[in-house]
XYZ file of C-alpha atoms in Angstrom:
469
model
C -64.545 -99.622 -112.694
C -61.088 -100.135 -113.699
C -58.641 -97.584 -115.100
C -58.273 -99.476 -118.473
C -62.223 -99.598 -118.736
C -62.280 -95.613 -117.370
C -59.884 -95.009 -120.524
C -62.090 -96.430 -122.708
C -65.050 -94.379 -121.441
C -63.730 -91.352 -121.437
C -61.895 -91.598 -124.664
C -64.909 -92.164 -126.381
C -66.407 -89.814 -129.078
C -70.041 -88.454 -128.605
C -72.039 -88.301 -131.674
C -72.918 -84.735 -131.186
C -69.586 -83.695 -132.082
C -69.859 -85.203 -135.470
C -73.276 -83.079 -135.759
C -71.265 -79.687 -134.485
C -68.009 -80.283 -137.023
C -70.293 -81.286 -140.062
C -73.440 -78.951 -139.416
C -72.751 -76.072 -136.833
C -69.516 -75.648 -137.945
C -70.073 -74.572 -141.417
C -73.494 -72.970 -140.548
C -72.113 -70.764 -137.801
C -68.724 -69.942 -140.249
C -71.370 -68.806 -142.789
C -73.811 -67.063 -140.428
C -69.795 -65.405 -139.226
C -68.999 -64.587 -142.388
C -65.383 -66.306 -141.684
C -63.504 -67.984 -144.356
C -61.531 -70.000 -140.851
C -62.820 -73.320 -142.412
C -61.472 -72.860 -145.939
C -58.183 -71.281 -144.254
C -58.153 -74.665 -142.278
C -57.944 -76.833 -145.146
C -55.327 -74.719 -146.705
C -52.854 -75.161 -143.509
C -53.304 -78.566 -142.824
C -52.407 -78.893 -146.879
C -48.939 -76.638 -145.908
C -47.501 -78.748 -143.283
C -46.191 -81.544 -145.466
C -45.424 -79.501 -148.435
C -41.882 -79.017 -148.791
C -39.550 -76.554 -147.274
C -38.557 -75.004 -150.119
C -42.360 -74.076 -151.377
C -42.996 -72.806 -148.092
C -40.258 -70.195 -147.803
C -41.259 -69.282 -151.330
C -45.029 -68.619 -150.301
C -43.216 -67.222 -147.267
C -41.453 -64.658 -149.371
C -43.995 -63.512 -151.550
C -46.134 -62.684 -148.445
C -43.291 -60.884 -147.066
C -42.433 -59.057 -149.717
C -46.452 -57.676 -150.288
C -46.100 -56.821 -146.357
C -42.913 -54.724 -146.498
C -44.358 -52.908 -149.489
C -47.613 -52.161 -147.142
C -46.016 -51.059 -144.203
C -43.892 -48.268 -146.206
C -46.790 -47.323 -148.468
C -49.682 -47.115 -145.613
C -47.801 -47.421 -141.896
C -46.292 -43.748 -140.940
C -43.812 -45.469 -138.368
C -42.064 -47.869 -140.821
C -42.787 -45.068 -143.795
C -40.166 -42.769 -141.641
C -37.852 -44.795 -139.536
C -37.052 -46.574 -143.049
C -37.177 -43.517 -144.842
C -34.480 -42.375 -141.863
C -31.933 -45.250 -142.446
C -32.012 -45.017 -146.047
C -34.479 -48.253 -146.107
C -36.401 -48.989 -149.467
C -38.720 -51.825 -149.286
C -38.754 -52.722 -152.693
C -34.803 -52.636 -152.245
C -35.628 -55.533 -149.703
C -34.426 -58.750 -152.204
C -33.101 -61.382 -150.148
C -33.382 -62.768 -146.582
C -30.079 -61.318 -145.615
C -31.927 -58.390 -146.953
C -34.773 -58.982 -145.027
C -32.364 -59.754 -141.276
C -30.786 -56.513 -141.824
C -33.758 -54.106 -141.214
C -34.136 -52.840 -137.413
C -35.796 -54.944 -135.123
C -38.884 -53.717 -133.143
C -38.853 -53.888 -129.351
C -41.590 -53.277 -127.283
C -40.676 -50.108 -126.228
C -40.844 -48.844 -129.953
C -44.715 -50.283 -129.883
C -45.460 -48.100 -126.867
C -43.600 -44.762 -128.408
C -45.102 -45.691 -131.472
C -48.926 -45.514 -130.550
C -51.150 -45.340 -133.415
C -48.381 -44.328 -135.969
C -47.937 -48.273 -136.381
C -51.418 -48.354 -137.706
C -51.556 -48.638 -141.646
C -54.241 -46.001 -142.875
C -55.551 -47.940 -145.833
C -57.144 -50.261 -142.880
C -60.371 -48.788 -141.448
C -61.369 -48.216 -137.761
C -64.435 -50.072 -137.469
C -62.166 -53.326 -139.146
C -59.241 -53.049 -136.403
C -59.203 -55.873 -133.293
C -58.017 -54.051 -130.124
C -56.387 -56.601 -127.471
C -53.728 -55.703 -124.695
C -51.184 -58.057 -123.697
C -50.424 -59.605 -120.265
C -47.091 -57.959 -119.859
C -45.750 -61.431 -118.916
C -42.737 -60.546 -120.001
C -42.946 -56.579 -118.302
C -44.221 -54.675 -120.889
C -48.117 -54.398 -121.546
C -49.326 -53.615 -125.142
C -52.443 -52.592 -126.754
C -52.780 -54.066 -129.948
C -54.706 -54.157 -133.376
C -55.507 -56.858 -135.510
C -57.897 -56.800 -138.666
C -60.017 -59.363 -138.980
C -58.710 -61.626 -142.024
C -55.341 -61.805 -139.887
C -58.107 -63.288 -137.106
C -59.378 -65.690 -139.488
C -55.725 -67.462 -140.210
C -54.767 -67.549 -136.636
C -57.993 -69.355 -136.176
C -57.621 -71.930 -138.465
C -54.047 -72.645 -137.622
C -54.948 -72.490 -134.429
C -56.959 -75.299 -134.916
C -55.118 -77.260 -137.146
C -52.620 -77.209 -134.022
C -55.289 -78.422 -131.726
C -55.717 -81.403 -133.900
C -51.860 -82.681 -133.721
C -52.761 -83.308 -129.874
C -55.398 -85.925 -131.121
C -58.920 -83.579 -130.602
C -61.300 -83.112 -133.858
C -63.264 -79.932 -134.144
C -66.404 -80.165 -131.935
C -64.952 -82.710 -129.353
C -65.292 -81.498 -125.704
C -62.774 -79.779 -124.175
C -61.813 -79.004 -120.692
C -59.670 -75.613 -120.209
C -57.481 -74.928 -117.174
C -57.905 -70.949 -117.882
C -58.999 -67.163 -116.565
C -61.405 -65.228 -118.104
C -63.773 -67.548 -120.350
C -65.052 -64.986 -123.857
C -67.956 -67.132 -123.589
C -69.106 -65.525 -120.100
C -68.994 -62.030 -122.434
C -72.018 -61.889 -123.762
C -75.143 -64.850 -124.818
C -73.572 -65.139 -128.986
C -70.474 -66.116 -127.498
C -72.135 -68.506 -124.545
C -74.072 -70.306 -127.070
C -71.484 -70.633 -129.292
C -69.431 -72.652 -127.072
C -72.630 -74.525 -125.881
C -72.559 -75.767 -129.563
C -69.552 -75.791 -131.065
C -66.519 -74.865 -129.136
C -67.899 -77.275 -126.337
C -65.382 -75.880 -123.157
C -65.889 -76.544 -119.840
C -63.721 -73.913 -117.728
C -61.720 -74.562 -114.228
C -60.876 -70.563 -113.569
C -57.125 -70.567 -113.148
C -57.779 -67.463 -110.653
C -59.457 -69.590 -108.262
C -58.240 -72.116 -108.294
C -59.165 -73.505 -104.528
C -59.974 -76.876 -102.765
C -63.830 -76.322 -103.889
C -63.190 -75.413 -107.243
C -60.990 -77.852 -108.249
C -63.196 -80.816 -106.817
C -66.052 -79.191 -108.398
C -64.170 -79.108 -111.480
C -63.275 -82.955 -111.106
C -66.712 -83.943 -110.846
C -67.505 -82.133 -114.238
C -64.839 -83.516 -116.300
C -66.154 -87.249 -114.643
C -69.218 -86.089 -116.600
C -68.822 -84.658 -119.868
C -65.871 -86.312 -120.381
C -63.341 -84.346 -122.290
C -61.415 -85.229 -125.316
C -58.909 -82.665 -124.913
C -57.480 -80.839 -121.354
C -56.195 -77.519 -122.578
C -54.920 -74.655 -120.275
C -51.685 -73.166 -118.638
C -48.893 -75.489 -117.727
C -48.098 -74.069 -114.232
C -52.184 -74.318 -114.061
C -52.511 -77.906 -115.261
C -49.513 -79.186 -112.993
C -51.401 -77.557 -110.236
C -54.758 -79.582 -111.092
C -52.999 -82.898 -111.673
C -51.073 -82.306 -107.999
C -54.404 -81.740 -106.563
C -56.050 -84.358 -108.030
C -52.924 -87.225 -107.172
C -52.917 -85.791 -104.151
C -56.526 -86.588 -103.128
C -56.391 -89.844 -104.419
C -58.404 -88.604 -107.900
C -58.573 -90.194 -111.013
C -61.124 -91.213 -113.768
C -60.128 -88.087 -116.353
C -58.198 -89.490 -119.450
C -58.212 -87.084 -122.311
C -57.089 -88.257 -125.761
C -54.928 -84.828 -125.878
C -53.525 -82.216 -123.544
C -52.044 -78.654 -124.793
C -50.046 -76.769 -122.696
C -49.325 -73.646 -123.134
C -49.330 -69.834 -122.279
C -45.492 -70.374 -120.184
C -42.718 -72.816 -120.231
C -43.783 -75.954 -119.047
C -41.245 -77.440 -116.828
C -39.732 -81.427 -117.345
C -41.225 -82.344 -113.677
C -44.728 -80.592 -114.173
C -45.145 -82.366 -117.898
C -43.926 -85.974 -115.848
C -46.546 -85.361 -112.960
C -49.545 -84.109 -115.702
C -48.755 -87.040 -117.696
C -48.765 -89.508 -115.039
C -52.507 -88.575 -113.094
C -53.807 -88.001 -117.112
C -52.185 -91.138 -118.950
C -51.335 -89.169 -121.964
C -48.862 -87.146 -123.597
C -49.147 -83.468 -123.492
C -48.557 -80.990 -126.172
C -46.544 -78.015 -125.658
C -47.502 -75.018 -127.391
C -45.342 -71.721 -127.856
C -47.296 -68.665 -128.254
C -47.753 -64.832 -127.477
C -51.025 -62.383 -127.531
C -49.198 -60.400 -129.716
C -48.676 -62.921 -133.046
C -50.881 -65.588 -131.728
C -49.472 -69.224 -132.121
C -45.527 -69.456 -132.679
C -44.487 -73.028 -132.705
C -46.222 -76.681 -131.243
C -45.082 -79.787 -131.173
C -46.662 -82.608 -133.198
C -47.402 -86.330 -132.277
C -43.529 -86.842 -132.135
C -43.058 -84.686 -128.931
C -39.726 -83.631 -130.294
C -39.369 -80.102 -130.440
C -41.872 -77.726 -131.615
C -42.823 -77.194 -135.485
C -42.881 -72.821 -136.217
C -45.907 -71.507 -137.678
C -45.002 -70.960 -141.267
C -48.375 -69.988 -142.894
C -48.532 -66.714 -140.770
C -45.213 -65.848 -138.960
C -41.276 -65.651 -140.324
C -39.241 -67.118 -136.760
C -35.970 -65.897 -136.121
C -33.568 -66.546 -133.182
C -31.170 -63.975 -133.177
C -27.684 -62.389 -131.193
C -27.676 -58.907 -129.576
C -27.286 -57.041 -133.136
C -30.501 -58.613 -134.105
C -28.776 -61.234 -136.771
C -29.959 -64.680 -137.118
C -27.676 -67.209 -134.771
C -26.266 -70.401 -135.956
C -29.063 -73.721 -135.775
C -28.534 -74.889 -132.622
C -27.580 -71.854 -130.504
C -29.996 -69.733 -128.327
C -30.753 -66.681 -129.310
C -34.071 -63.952 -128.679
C -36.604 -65.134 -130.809
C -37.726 -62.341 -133.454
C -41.202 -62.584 -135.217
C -42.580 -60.915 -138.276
C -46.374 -61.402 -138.512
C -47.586 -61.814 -142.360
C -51.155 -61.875 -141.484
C -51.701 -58.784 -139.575
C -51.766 -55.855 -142.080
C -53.837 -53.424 -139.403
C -50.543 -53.283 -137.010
C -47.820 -54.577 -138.736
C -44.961 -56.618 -136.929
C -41.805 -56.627 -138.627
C -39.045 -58.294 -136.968
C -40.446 -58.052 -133.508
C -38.968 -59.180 -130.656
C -41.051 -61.086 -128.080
C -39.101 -61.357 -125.200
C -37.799 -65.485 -124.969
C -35.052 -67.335 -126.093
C -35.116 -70.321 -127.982
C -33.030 -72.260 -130.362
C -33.302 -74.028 -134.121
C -32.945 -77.853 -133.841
C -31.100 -79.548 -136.756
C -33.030 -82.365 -139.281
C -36.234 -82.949 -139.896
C -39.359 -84.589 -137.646
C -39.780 -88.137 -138.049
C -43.572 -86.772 -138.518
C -43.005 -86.014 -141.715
C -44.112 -82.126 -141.967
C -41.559 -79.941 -143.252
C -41.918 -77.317 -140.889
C -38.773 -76.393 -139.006
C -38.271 -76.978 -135.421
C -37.908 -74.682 -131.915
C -36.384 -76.586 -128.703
C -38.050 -76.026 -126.037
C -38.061 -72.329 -125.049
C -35.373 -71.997 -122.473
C -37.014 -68.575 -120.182
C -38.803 -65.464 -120.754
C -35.989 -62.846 -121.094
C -37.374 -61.467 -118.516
C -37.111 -64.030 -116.429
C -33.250 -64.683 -116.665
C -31.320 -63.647 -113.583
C -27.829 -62.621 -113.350
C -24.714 -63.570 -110.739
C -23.068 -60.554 -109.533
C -19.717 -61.987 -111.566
C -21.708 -61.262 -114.429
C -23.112 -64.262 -115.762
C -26.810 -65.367 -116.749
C -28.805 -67.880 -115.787
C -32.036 -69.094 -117.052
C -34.847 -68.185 -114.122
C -37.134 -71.031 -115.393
C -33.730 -74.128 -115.142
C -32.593 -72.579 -112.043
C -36.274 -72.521 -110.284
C -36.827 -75.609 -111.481
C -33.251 -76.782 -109.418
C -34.024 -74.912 -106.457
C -37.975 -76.502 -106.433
C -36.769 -80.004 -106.423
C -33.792 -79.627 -103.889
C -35.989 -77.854 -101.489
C -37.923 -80.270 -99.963
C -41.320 -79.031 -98.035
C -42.106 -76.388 -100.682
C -45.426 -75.996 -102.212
C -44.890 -73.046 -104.527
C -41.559 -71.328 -104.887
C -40.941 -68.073 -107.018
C -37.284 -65.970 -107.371
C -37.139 -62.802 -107.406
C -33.793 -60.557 -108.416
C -34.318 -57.495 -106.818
C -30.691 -56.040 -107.447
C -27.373 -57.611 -109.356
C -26.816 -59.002 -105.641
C -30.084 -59.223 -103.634
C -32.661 -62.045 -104.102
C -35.979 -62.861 -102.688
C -37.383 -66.297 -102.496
C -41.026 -66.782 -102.073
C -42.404 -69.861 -100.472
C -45.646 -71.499 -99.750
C -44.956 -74.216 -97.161
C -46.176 -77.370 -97.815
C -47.344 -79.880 -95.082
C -44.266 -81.591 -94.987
C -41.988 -78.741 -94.642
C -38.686 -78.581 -92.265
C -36.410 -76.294 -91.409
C -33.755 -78.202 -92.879
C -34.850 -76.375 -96.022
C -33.383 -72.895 -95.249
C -29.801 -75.070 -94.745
C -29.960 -76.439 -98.556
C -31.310 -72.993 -99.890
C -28.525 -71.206 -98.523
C -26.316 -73.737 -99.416
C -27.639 -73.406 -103.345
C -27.125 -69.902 -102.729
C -23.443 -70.193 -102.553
C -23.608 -72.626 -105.134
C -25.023 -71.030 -107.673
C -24.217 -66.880 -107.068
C -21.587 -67.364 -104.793
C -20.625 -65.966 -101.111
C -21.763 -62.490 -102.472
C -24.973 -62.923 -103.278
C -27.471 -61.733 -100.264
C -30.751 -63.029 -99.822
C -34.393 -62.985 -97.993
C -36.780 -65.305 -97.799
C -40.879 -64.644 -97.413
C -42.914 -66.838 -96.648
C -46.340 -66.240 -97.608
C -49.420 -68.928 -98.192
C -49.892 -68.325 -101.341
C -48.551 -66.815 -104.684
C -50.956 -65.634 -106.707
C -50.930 -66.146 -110.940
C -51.098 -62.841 -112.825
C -54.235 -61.958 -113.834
C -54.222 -63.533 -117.308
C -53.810 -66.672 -115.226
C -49.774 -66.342 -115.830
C -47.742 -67.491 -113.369
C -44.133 -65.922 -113.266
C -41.736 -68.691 -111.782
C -38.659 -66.086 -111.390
C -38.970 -62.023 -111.918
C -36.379 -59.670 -112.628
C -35.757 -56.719 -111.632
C -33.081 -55.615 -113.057
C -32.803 -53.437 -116.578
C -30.294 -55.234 -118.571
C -31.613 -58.202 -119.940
C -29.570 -60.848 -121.893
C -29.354 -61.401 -125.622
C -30.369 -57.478 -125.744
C -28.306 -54.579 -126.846
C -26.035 -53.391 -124.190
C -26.093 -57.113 -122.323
């Protein structure tokens, strides 16, 4: 069969996902109790309203949170009660950018003092981060904050082409629907997933996981973008084909300019890169235009902001700051999450008024530093180093002090020597004479395990766009 006629094939809908978005959809939202359907229609209503009515609705949320998190949430009741901080005194956004922002180490000195008491125990949703960018968090949600995330969740989905009840085909660790039967069922029905576990993610597995896709034929590929570049290598490099998704989200990490070429390329169709973080849920996406990513309006305030915590200029990188208007369990005011990003100027040819990320440049993290002093993004300069370095199947960086790197490789099948010449040559390049280095060699670098990979670690305490950087 030809790949024009495969297109076709697998492109096309199956009429039991009109039955699961018309019937099983609404029944199982009822049988839920979850307003995420009504929520959905709401959103996908916001995105082309204008700018101006947004911030509004934007505002008045903010404003009702602010006033709950001093009436009902002891931490914000007494570090604003500390600084001299009234809510209600809170009347402007410049207002609103001068209260403290909240770091991660404040959540974990915090504890259960960022709870609001007006929200009962049995309601809260207890999750715990990766700690993909160092720090792991326990955190609670209430369930209406669920709800929203859900739809807009959703209504994100859809930009990348997929239709609630379409199949699906997820590049990802640890499947909910393995938890228990309600949950299996439920995506037997409705959420219609096939899984390729991104923590084994072998020879076996993958072909196995080839052979499925042939067969139910997914609409959408969804999954991590280190974890979908590794799928599409496999799959190009065994000669592979046949799996053409309408869509393809990638998300959970910064997906690299080479690993969206090579994904594109064995799929035949534009991915979709998501920005996200357990914490908020869903930041920013980008629509059909591929041209930056659209922020989350209907349940987050996005800031990028300098080492004092103040809003940059559009245009300029800065740490990007959320405040989360849905969650009133655990409130999020001005958090930081731990990447840098930037605004991008004008609107999207796609007509939604929602403003626009770049592409987020590096975890924090994840920057490293030259012993002169200066930063440089770990994701760009891994990225550099993978394709000079010829012979390398997996590459990670690794600043162990201001002056000592390691550099992990997996040796690929064409590997040469050669390759130690140009990385110590990069070396110099990039760090200079007095940077010092190892390398280890090692057959294979394992993802994290929430299926994160981490491209380039550091080490070191000071981090940029932080205080004290």
């Amino acid at each position: 069969m030809s790949d024009s006629a495969e297109t076709v094939r697998t492109n096309a809908p199956d009429w039991f996902s009109y039955v699961a978005r018309h019937v099983i959809a609404p029944m199982w939202a009822v049988y839920e109790h979850s307003p995420y359907l009504r929520h959905l229609k709401t959103v996908s209503a916001n995105q082309y309203r204008p700018l101006d009515e947004m911030r509004a609705l934007q505002w008045e949320r903010l404003r009702g949170l602010l006033r709950h998190a001093a009436a009902h949430v002891p931490y914000y009741r007494a570090l604003w009660a500390a600084q001299g901080i009234d809510a209600d005194s809170v009347r402007s956004w410049d207002d609103f950018y001068a209260l403290p922002v909240l770091e991660k180490e404040h959540i974990r000195s915090a504890g259960r003092t960022l709870l609001a008491g007006n929200v009962p125990e049995d309601k809260l949703v207890w999750t715990k981060t990766s700690g993909s960018t160092g720090v792991s968090l326990e955190i609670a949600k209430d369930e209406a904050s669920q709800q929203w995330k859900r739809a807009c969740t959703l209504r994100h989905d859809m930009w990348a082409g997929w239709r609630l009840g379409e199949r699906v085909g997820a590049v990802w660790g640890n499947p909910e629907s393995s938890q228990n039967w309600r949950l299996w069922l439920r995506n037997l029905l409705l959420q219609r997933m096939t899984f390729l576990d991104t923590l084994r993610m072998d020879e076996a597995a993958m072909n196995d996981f080839h052979r499925t896709l042939l067969r139910v034929r997914p609409v959408l590929l969804f999954g991590h973008a280190h974890s979908l570049y590794l799928f599409a290598s496999f799959m190009k490099a065994r000669g592979l084909s046949g799996i053409y998704p309408r869509g393809i989200i990638s998300t959970a990490m910064v997906l690299h300019d080479f690993e969206r070429a090579m994904v594109e390329d064995v799929f035949r169709c534009k991915v979709t890169n998501r920005y996200g973080c357990e914490e908020v849920s869903l930041i920013a996406c980008e629509c059909e235009q591929h041209q930056g990513l659209h922020v989350n309006m209907d349940t987050l305030v996005v800031e990028c902001v300098d080492a004092d915590g103040r809003p940059v200029p559009e245009g300029e990188p800065g740490a990007v700051v959320v405040t989360d208007l849905s969650n009133l369990a655990m409130p999020f005011i001005r958090y930081r999450v731990g990447d840098v990003s930037r605004f991008m100027a004008g609107t999207c040819a796609c007509g939604r008024s929602y403003p626009r990320l770049a592409a987020v440049e590096g975890r924090i993290a994840d920057y490293v530093r030259t012993p002169q002093g200066e930063f440089i993004s770990g994701i760009s300069l891994t990225e550099n180093f993978a394709m000079k370095l010829s012979g390398v199947k997996q590459l990670q960086i690794v600043q162990e002090e201001l002056d000592y790197l390691v550099f992990r490789m997996v040796r690929g099948a064409d590997w040469q020597d050669s390759a130690l010449e140009t990385l110590a040559q990069l070396v110099r390049t990039r760090f200079g004479r007095s940077m010092r280095y190892d390398v280890e060699f090692t057959d294979s670098i394992q993802s994290e395990s929430s299926g994160k990979f981490r491209f380039c670690i550091s080490r070191l305490a000071e981090k940029p766009f932080s205080p004290g950087a």
